[in-house]
Amino acid sequence: MKVTDHIQYGSTKINYLLEFVERKTLGIKVHPDKSVKVLAPKEVTIEKVREKVKIKASWILKQQDFFLSFHPLTPARKFVSGETHLYLGKQYRIKLHEANKNLVKLLGGYIHIYTKDTQNKARIEKELKEWYRNKAKIHFDALFKEHLPLATKLYEYTPTLQYRWMKKRWGSCDNKGGIHLNLELIKAPKKCIEYVIVHEICHLSHLNHSKAFFDLLESEYPDWKKTKDRLERLMV
Ligand SMILES: [Zn+2]
């Protein structure tokens, strides 16, 4: 049986999906999208579950906070001249130009978009995304290279860097030395991109958010808390 339930912890409401299963103890899992799942033994009452979740509330909030979650806050974009778009932490207005060839370039404080049809929003969005991807390749690769000595110190193989558009996370690290970055990061200040890269590199040695992980992160990137806050306030 699965139910959605919640507890109140001070002023914070913690929602969770509760599932009663064949097991002996209560298990709580916090997912990268910050959702919480509670697995409870079948014979336990919902009151007892809430009591136990309350005891673990501060741990849950801490876990939710550790994930490099990405929650887009910006309203839907219209892709019209004058609209602002972010690049490396700065706002730029876009300027549309009718042209025979598609081209995007940053010049004089504007992102100029040359396109056959200035009314075709989907096309313009695609062009702009392609431009972001090309820029991301340059900046992500350079920053990753800078921190490669740390990666090779922590990991016996050469880690690989991959990037794609992600809906819910800024980055992740898999157990095969693959570091994945959200292309949306190209809209963030360089310091923030660097922080995500170092965070994920630290996962090469600890694939969790344990104390050992944070001790390592703290020593490699002492500014991480401030930078993380900055990234979370970013409206991409
Ligand atoms: Zn992490």
PDB file of C-alpha atoms and ligand atoms in Angstrom:
ATOM      1  CA  MET A   1       0.000   0.000   0.000  1.00  0.00           C
ATOM      2  CA  LYS A   2       1.297   3.449  -0.941  1.00  0.00           C
ATOM      3  CA  VAL A   3       0.048   6.707   0.555  1.00  0.00           C
ATOM      4  CA  THR A   4       1.222  10.290   0.524  1.00  0.00           C
ATOM      5  CA  ASP A   5       1.642  11.721   3.980  1.00  0.00           C
ATOM      6  CA  HIS A   6       3.429  14.576   5.677  1.00  0.00           C
ATOM      7  CA  ILE A   7       4.700  15.794   9.012  1.00  0.00           C
ATOM      8  CA  GLN A   8       5.130  19.292  10.327  1.00  0.00           C
ATOM      9  CA  TYR A   9       8.613  20.087  11.592  1.00  0.00           C
ATOM     10  CA  GLY A  10       8.652  23.582  13.047  1.00  0.00           C
ATOM     11  CA  SER A  11       7.552  25.781  10.177  1.00  0.00           C
ATOM     12  CA  THR A  12       8.562  23.223   7.562  1.00  0.00           C
ATOM     13  CA  LYS A  13       6.228  20.677   6.061  1.00  0.00           C
ATOM     14  CA  ILE A  14       7.895  17.482   4.977  1.00  0.00           C
ATOM     15  CA  ASN A  15       5.929  15.511   2.387  1.00  0.00           C
ATOM     16  CA  TYR A  16       6.707  11.896   1.766  1.00  0.00           C
ATOM     17  CA  LEU A  17       5.488   8.848  -0.042  1.00  0.00           C
ATOM     18  CA  LEU A  18       4.817   6.105   2.441  1.00  0.00           C
ATOM     19  CA  GLU A  19       4.846   2.483   1.498  1.00  0.00           C
ATOM     20  CA  PHE A  20       4.107  -0.454   3.788  1.00  0.00           C
ATOM     21  CA  VAL A  21       6.260  -3.408   2.863  1.00  0.00           C
ATOM     22  CA  GLU A  22       7.608  -6.668   4.203  1.00  0.00           C
ATOM     23  CA  ARG A  23      10.488  -5.444   6.336  1.00  0.00           C
ATOM     24  CA  LYS A  24      11.559  -5.123   9.958  1.00  0.00           C
ATOM     25  CA  THR A  25      12.642  -1.524  10.313  1.00  0.00           C
ATOM     26  CA  LEU A  26      11.647   1.840   8.963  1.00  0.00           C
ATOM     27  CA  GLY A  27      13.666   3.134   6.007  1.00  0.00           C
ATOM     28  CA  ILE A  28      13.837   6.707   4.760  1.00  0.00           C
ATOM     29  CA  LYS A  29      15.239   7.709   1.387  1.00  0.00           C
ATOM     30  CA  VAL A  30      15.800  11.215   0.068  1.00  0.00           C
ATOM     31  CA  HIS A  31      15.990  11.424  -3.718  1.00  0.00           C
ATOM     32  CA  PRO A  32      17.947  13.938  -5.817  1.00  0.00           C
ATOM     33  CA  ASP A  33      14.723  15.774  -6.679  1.00  0.00           C
ATOM     34  CA  LYS A  34      14.301  16.206  -2.891  1.00  0.00           C
ATOM     35  CA  SER A  35      11.324  13.865  -2.721  1.00  0.00           C
ATOM     36  CA  VAL A  36      11.195  11.601   0.337  1.00  0.00           C
ATOM     37  CA  LYS A  37      10.179   7.965   0.430  1.00  0.00           C
ATOM     38  CA  VAL A  38       9.456   6.070   3.613  1.00  0.00           C
ATOM     39  CA  LEU A  39       9.341   2.287   3.721  1.00  0.00           C
ATOM     40  CA  ALA A  40       7.602   0.950   6.820  1.00  0.00           C
ATOM     41  CA  PRO A  41       6.924  -2.545   8.153  1.00  0.00           C
ATOM     42  CA  LYS A  42       3.311  -3.626   7.548  1.00  0.00           C
ATOM     43  CA  GLU A  43       2.386  -3.895  11.214  1.00  0.00           C
ATOM     44  CA  VAL A  44       3.427  -0.346  12.102  1.00  0.00           C
ATOM     45  CA  THR A  45       0.713   2.317  12.492  1.00  0.00           C
ATOM     46  CA  ILE A  46       0.817   5.604  10.590  1.00  0.00           C
ATOM     47  CA  GLU A  47       1.136   7.492  13.899  1.00  0.00           C
ATOM     48  CA  LYS A  48       4.242   5.525  14.719  1.00  0.00           C
ATOM     49  CA  VAL A  49       5.650   6.260  11.261  1.00  0.00           C
ATOM     50  CA  ARG A  50       5.073  10.001  11.721  1.00  0.00           C
ATOM     51  CA  GLU A  51       6.741   9.869  15.097  1.00  0.00           C
ATOM     52  CA  LYS A  52       9.817   8.240  13.569  1.00  0.00           C
ATOM     53  CA  VAL A  53       9.909  10.569  10.575  1.00  0.00           C
ATOM     54  CA  LYS A  54       9.766  13.521  12.986  1.00  0.00           C
ATOM     55  CA  ILE A  55      12.818  12.222  14.813  1.00  0.00           C
ATOM     56  CA  LYS A  56      14.661  12.051  11.474  1.00  0.00           C
ATOM     57  CA  ALA A  57      13.345  15.420  10.215  1.00  0.00           C
ATOM     58  CA  SER A  58      16.550  17.407  10.589  1.00  0.00           C
ATOM     59  CA  TRP A  59      18.478  14.617   8.849  1.00  0.00           C
ATOM     60  CA  ILE A  60      15.940  14.656   5.973  1.00  0.00           C
ATOM     61  CA  LEU A  61      16.232  18.424   5.541  1.00  0.00           C
ATOM     62  CA  LYS A  62      20.003  18.177   5.568  1.00  0.00           C
ATOM     63  CA  GLN A  63      19.963  15.453   2.906  1.00  0.00           C
ATOM     64  CA  GLN A  64      17.601  17.503   0.744  1.00  0.00           C
ATOM     65  CA  ASP A  65      19.925  20.440   1.035  1.00  0.00           C
ATOM     66  CA  PHE A  66      22.989  18.454  -0.010  1.00  0.00           C
ATOM     67  CA  PHE A  67      21.706  17.567  -3.443  1.00  0.00           C
ATOM     68  CA  LEU A  68      22.698  19.917  -6.184  1.00  0.00           C
ATOM     69  CA  SER A  69      19.119  20.408  -7.136  1.00  0.00           C
ATOM     70  CA  PHE A  70      18.123  22.575 -10.012  1.00  0.00           C
ATOM     71  CA  HIS A  71      14.713  24.193  -9.853  1.00  0.00           C
ATOM     72  CA  PRO A  72      14.047  26.549 -12.734  1.00  0.00           C
ATOM     73  CA  LEU A  73      12.454  29.709 -11.382  1.00  0.00           C
ATOM     74  CA  THR A  74      12.265  31.727 -14.553  1.00  0.00           C
ATOM     75  CA  PRO A  75       8.912  32.084 -16.297  1.00  0.00           C
ATOM     76  CA  ALA A  76       8.566  30.658 -19.811  1.00  0.00           C
ATOM     77  CA  ARG A  77      10.772  32.470 -22.295  1.00  0.00           C
ATOM     78  CA  LYS A  78       9.285  34.185 -25.330  1.00  0.00           C
ATOM     79  CA  PHE A  79      12.435  34.551 -27.474  1.00  0.00           C
ATOM     80  CA  VAL A  80      11.643  38.076 -28.603  1.00  0.00           C
ATOM     81  CA  SER A  81      14.071  40.965 -29.029  1.00  0.00           C
ATOM     82  CA  GLY A  82      14.792  42.668 -25.711  1.00  0.00           C
ATOM     83  CA  GLU A  83      14.209  39.611 -23.555  1.00  0.00           C
ATOM     84  CA  THR A  84      17.096  38.907 -21.178  1.00  0.00           C
ATOM     85  CA  HIS A  85      18.973  35.622 -21.078  1.00  0.00           C
ATOM     86  CA  LEU A  86      21.792  34.597 -18.774  1.00  0.00           C
ATOM     87  CA  TYR A  87      25.303  33.671 -19.786  1.00  0.00           C
ATOM     88  CA  LEU A  88      28.074  33.047 -17.221  1.00  0.00           C
ATOM     89  CA  GLY A  89      26.054  34.811 -14.550  1.00  0.00           C
ATOM     90  CA  LYS A  90      25.306  37.956 -16.542  1.00  0.00           C
ATOM     91  CA  GLN A  91      22.060  39.101 -18.105  1.00  0.00           C
ATOM     92  CA  TYR A  92      22.127  39.806 -21.835  1.00  0.00           C
ATOM     93  CA  ARG A  93      19.321  41.026 -24.027  1.00  0.00           C
ATOM     94  CA  ILE A  94      18.709  39.077 -27.191  1.00  0.00           C
ATOM     95  CA  LYS A  95      18.404  40.828 -30.532  1.00  0.00           C
ATOM     96  CA  LEU A  96      16.766  39.036 -33.421  1.00  0.00           C
ATOM     97  CA  HIS A  97      17.865  39.640 -37.012  1.00  0.00           C
ATOM     98  CA  GLU A  98      16.348  38.233 -40.150  1.00  0.00           C
ATOM     99  CA  ALA A  99      19.062  36.527 -42.186  1.00  0.00           C
ATOM    100  CA  ASN A 100      19.641  33.722 -44.656  1.00  0.00           C
ATOM    101  CA  LYS A 101      21.932  31.840 -42.350  1.00  0.00           C
ATOM    102  CA  ASN A 102      21.448  30.864 -38.715  1.00  0.00           C
ATOM    103  CA  LEU A 103      24.042  32.373 -36.422  1.00  0.00           C
ATOM    104  CA  VAL A 104      24.294  33.387 -32.768  1.00  0.00           C
ATOM    105  CA  LYS A 105      26.982  35.713 -31.463  1.00  0.00           C
ATOM    106  CA  LEU A 106      27.694  37.782 -28.399  1.00  0.00           C
ATOM    107  CA  LEU A 107      28.591  41.323 -29.321  1.00  0.00           C
ATOM    108  CA  GLY A 108      28.327  44.726 -27.664  1.00  0.00           C
ATOM    109  CA  GLY A 109      26.441  43.355 -24.660  1.00  0.00           C
ATOM    110  CA  TYR A 110      23.784  41.673 -26.793  1.00  0.00           C
ATOM    111  CA  ILE A 111      23.224  38.104 -27.856  1.00  0.00           C
ATOM    112  CA  HIS A 112      22.506  38.530 -31.554  1.00  0.00           C
ATOM    113  CA  ILE A 113      20.448  35.785 -33.135  1.00  0.00           C
ATOM    114  CA  TYR A 114      20.387  35.641 -36.925  1.00  0.00           C
ATOM    115  CA  THR A 115      17.608  33.481 -38.259  1.00  0.00           C
ATOM    116  CA  LYS A 116      15.434  32.982 -41.327  1.00  0.00           C
ATOM    117  CA  ASP A 117      12.221  33.440 -39.393  1.00  0.00           C
ATOM    118  CA  THR A 118      12.217  35.739 -36.362  1.00  0.00           C
ATOM    119  CA  GLN A 119       8.712  34.500 -35.474  1.00  0.00           C
ATOM    120  CA  ASN A 120       9.732  30.879 -35.172  1.00  0.00           C
ATOM    121  CA  LYS A 121      10.247  30.592 -31.395  1.00  0.00           C
ATOM    122  CA  ALA A 122      11.116  26.892 -31.426  1.00  0.00           C
ATOM    123  CA  ARG A 123      13.809  27.480 -34.033  1.00  0.00           C
ATOM    124  CA  ILE A 124      15.284  30.435 -32.122  1.00  0.00           C
ATOM    125  CA  GLU A 125      15.301  28.467 -28.892  1.00  0.00           C
ATOM    126  CA  LYS A 126      17.114  25.643 -30.658  1.00  0.00           C
ATOM    127  CA  GLU A 127      19.724  28.033 -32.077  1.00  0.00           C
ATOM    128  CA  LEU A 128      20.300  29.614 -28.687  1.00  0.00           C
ATOM    129  CA  LYS A 129      20.590  26.230 -26.970  1.00  0.00           C
ATOM    130  CA  GLU A 130      23.143  25.155 -29.548  1.00  0.00           C
ATOM    131  CA  TRP A 131      25.133  28.317 -28.846  1.00  0.00           C
ATOM    132  CA  TYR A 132      24.975  27.628 -25.098  1.00  0.00           C
ATOM    133  CA  ARG A 133      26.137  24.072 -25.706  1.00  0.00           C
ATOM    134  CA  ASN A 134      29.168  25.246 -27.685  1.00  0.00           C
ATOM    135  CA  LYS A 135      30.084  27.769 -24.990  1.00  0.00           C
ATOM    136  CA  ALA A 136      29.557  25.139 -22.281  1.00  0.00           C
ATOM    137  CA  LYS A 137      31.953  22.797 -24.043  1.00  0.00           C
ATOM    138  CA  ILE A 138      34.694  25.440 -23.932  1.00  0.00           C
ATOM    139  CA  HIS A 139      34.181  26.586 -20.335  1.00  0.00           C
ATOM    140  CA  PHE A 140      33.268  23.253 -18.730  1.00  0.00           C
ATOM    141  CA  ASP A 141      36.231  21.499 -20.352  1.00  0.00           C
ATOM    142  CA  ALA A 142      38.668  24.221 -19.280  1.00  0.00           C
ATOM    143  CA  LEU A 143      37.451  24.189 -15.663  1.00  0.00           C
ATOM    144  CA  PHE A 144      37.446  20.410 -15.570  1.00  0.00           C
ATOM    145  CA  LYS A 145      41.013  20.354 -16.856  1.00  0.00           C
ATOM    146  CA  GLU A 146      42.050  22.753 -14.119  1.00  0.00           C
ATOM    147  CA  HIS A 147      40.745  20.337 -11.492  1.00  0.00           C
ATOM    148  CA  LEU A 148      41.908  17.153 -13.176  1.00  0.00           C
ATOM    149  CA  PRO A 149      44.902  16.813 -10.806  1.00  0.00           C
ATOM    150  CA  LEU A 150      42.437  16.488  -7.909  1.00  0.00           C
ATOM    151  CA  ALA A 151      40.397  13.939  -9.853  1.00  0.00           C
ATOM    152  CA  THR A 152      43.402  11.769 -10.639  1.00  0.00           C
ATOM    153  CA  LYS A 153      44.494  12.011  -6.998  1.00  0.00           C
ATOM    154  CA  LEU A 154      41.116  10.666  -5.863  1.00  0.00           C
ATOM    155  CA  TYR A 155      40.443   8.177  -8.614  1.00  0.00           C
ATOM    156  CA  GLU A 156      42.637   5.626 -10.337  1.00  0.00           C
ATOM    157  CA  TYR A 157      41.215   6.108 -13.838  1.00  0.00           C
ATOM    158  CA  THR A 158      40.767   9.271 -15.822  1.00  0.00           C
ATOM    159  CA  PRO A 159      37.235  10.485 -15.189  1.00  0.00           C
ATOM    160  CA  THR A 160      35.103  11.564 -18.116  1.00  0.00           C
ATOM    161  CA  LEU A 161      33.100  14.730 -18.414  1.00  0.00           C
ATOM    162  CA  GLN A 162      29.686  14.687 -20.037  1.00  0.00           C
ATOM    163  CA  TYR A 163      26.993  17.294 -20.315  1.00  0.00           C
ATOM    164  CA  ARG A 164      23.368  17.443 -21.254  1.00  0.00           C
ATOM    165  CA  TRP A 165      20.228  19.424 -20.446  1.00  0.00           C
ATOM    166  CA  MET A 166      18.864  18.165 -17.145  1.00  0.00           C
ATOM    167  CA  LYS A 167      15.565  18.975 -15.501  1.00  0.00           C
ATOM    168  CA  LYS A 168      16.340  18.526 -11.831  1.00  0.00           C
ATOM    169  CA  ARG A 169      20.027  18.512 -11.083  1.00  0.00           C
ATOM    170  CA  TRP A 170      23.059  20.681 -11.652  1.00  0.00           C
ATOM    171  CA  GLY A 171      25.328  17.692 -11.851  1.00  0.00           C
ATOM    172  CA  SER A 172      25.947  14.103 -10.860  1.00  0.00           C
ATOM    173  CA  CYS A 173      28.691  11.515 -10.656  1.00  0.00           C
ATOM    174  CA  ASP A 174      28.318   7.829 -11.469  1.00  0.00           C
ATOM    175  CA  ASN A 175      30.284   4.889 -10.112  1.00  0.00           C
ATOM    176  CA  LYS A 176      32.317   4.542 -13.324  1.00  0.00           C
ATOM    177  CA  GLY A 177      34.056   7.880 -13.033  1.00  0.00           C
ATOM    178  CA  GLY A 178      31.567   9.714 -15.234  1.00  0.00           C
ATOM    179  CA  ILE A 179      30.865  13.284 -14.229  1.00  0.00           C
ATOM    180  CA  HIS A 180      27.675  14.726 -15.683  1.00  0.00           C
ATOM    181  CA  LEU A 181      26.940  18.429 -15.821  1.00  0.00           C
ATOM    182  CA  ASN A 182      23.694  20.181 -16.587  1.00  0.00           C
ATOM    183  CA  LEU A 183      24.153  22.439 -19.623  1.00  0.00           C
ATOM    184  CA  GLU A 184      22.035  25.022 -17.779  1.00  0.00           C
ATOM    185  CA  LEU A 185      25.165  25.685 -15.723  1.00  0.00           C
ATOM    186  CA  ILE A 186      26.575  27.764 -18.574  1.00  0.00           C
ATOM    187  CA  LYS A 187      24.112  30.441 -17.425  1.00  0.00           C
ATOM    188  CA  ALA A 188      25.711  30.527 -13.960  1.00  0.00           C
ATOM    189  CA  PRO A 189      28.813  32.461 -12.845  1.00  0.00           C
ATOM    190  CA  LYS A 190      32.085  30.609 -13.447  1.00  0.00           C
ATOM    191  CA  LYS A 191      32.634  30.187  -9.700  1.00  0.00           C
ATOM    192  CA  CYS A 192      29.366  28.228  -9.520  1.00  0.00           C
ATOM    193  CA  ILE A 193      30.326  25.993 -12.451  1.00  0.00           C
ATOM    194  CA  GLU A 194      33.641  25.363 -10.783  1.00  0.00           C
ATOM    195  CA  TYR A 195      31.925  24.501  -7.496  1.00  0.00           C
ATOM    196  CA  VAL A 196      29.685  21.903  -9.157  1.00  0.00           C
ATOM    197  CA  ILE A 197      32.707  20.360 -10.900  1.00  0.00           C
ATOM    198  CA  VAL A 198      34.682  20.141  -7.652  1.00  0.00           C
ATOM    199  CA  HIS A 199      31.613  18.785  -5.818  1.00  0.00           C
ATOM    200  CA  GLU A 200      31.223  16.025  -8.403  1.00  0.00           C
ATOM    201  CA  ILE A 201      34.960  15.284  -8.455  1.00  0.00           C
ATOM    202  CA  CYS A 202      34.839  14.804  -4.669  1.00  0.00           C
ATOM    203  CA  HIS A 203      32.155  12.153  -5.306  1.00  0.00           C
ATOM    204  CA  LEU A 204      34.810  10.122  -7.150  1.00  0.00           C
ATOM    205  CA  SER A 205      36.107   9.248  -3.731  1.00  0.00           C
ATOM    206  CA  HIS A 206      32.812   9.319  -1.762  1.00  0.00           C
ATOM    207  CA  LEU A 207      29.625   8.462  -3.656  1.00  0.00           C
ATOM    208  CA  ASN A 208      27.466   9.930  -0.886  1.00  0.00           C
ATOM    209  CA  HIS A 209      27.017  13.034   1.223  1.00  0.00           C
ATOM    210  CA  SER A 210      28.794  11.696   4.266  1.00  0.00           C
ATOM    211  CA  LYS A 211      30.937  13.701   6.652  1.00  0.00           C
ATOM    212  CA  ALA A 212      34.041  12.426   4.877  1.00  0.00           C
ATOM    213  CA  PHE A 213      32.679  13.824   1.609  1.00  0.00           C
ATOM    214  CA  PHE A 214      32.058  17.266   3.100  1.00  0.00           C
ATOM    215  CA  ASP A 215      35.435  17.308   4.842  1.00  0.00           C
ATOM    216  CA  LEU A 216      37.042  16.694   1.453  1.00  0.00           C
ATOM    217  CA  LEU A 217      34.890  19.310  -0.286  1.00  0.00           C
ATOM    218  CA  GLU A 218      35.630  21.824   2.465  1.00  0.00           C
ATOM    219  CA  SER A 219      39.380  21.323   2.070  1.00  0.00           C
ATOM    220  CA  GLU A 220      39.260  21.494  -1.751  1.00  0.00           C
ATOM    221  CA  TYR A 221      36.706  24.274  -2.053  1.00  0.00           C
ATOM    222  CA  PRO A 222      36.430  26.259   1.196  1.00  0.00           C
ATOM    223  CA  ASP A 223      33.988  28.687  -0.406  1.00  0.00           C
ATOM    224  CA  TRP A 224      31.464  26.001  -1.307  1.00  0.00           C
ATOM    225  CA  LYS A 225      28.562  27.078   0.946  1.00  0.00           C
ATOM    226  CA  LYS A 226      28.493  30.633  -0.329  1.00  0.00           C
ATOM    227  CA  THR A 227      28.811  29.471  -3.925  1.00  0.00           C
ATOM    228  CA  LYS A 228      26.068  26.875  -3.518  1.00  0.00           C
ATOM    229  CA  ASP A 229      23.697  29.562  -2.152  1.00  0.00           C
ATOM    230  CA  ARG A 230      24.529  31.769  -5.103  1.00  0.00           C
ATOM    231  CA  LEU A 231      23.786  28.963  -7.529  1.00  0.00           C
ATOM    232  CA  GLU A 232      20.480  28.180  -5.853  1.00  0.00           C
ATOM    233  CA  ARG A 233      19.333  31.764  -6.138  1.00  0.00           C
ATOM    234  CA  LEU A 234      20.113  31.854  -9.847  1.00  0.00           C
ATOM    235  CA  MET A 235      17.091  32.322 -12.082  1.00  0.00           C
ATOM    236  CA  VAL A 236      17.945  30.547 -15.286  1.00  0.00           C
TER     237      VAL A 236
HETATM  238 ZN    ZN B   1      26.555  15.569  -4.356  1.00  0.00          ZN
END
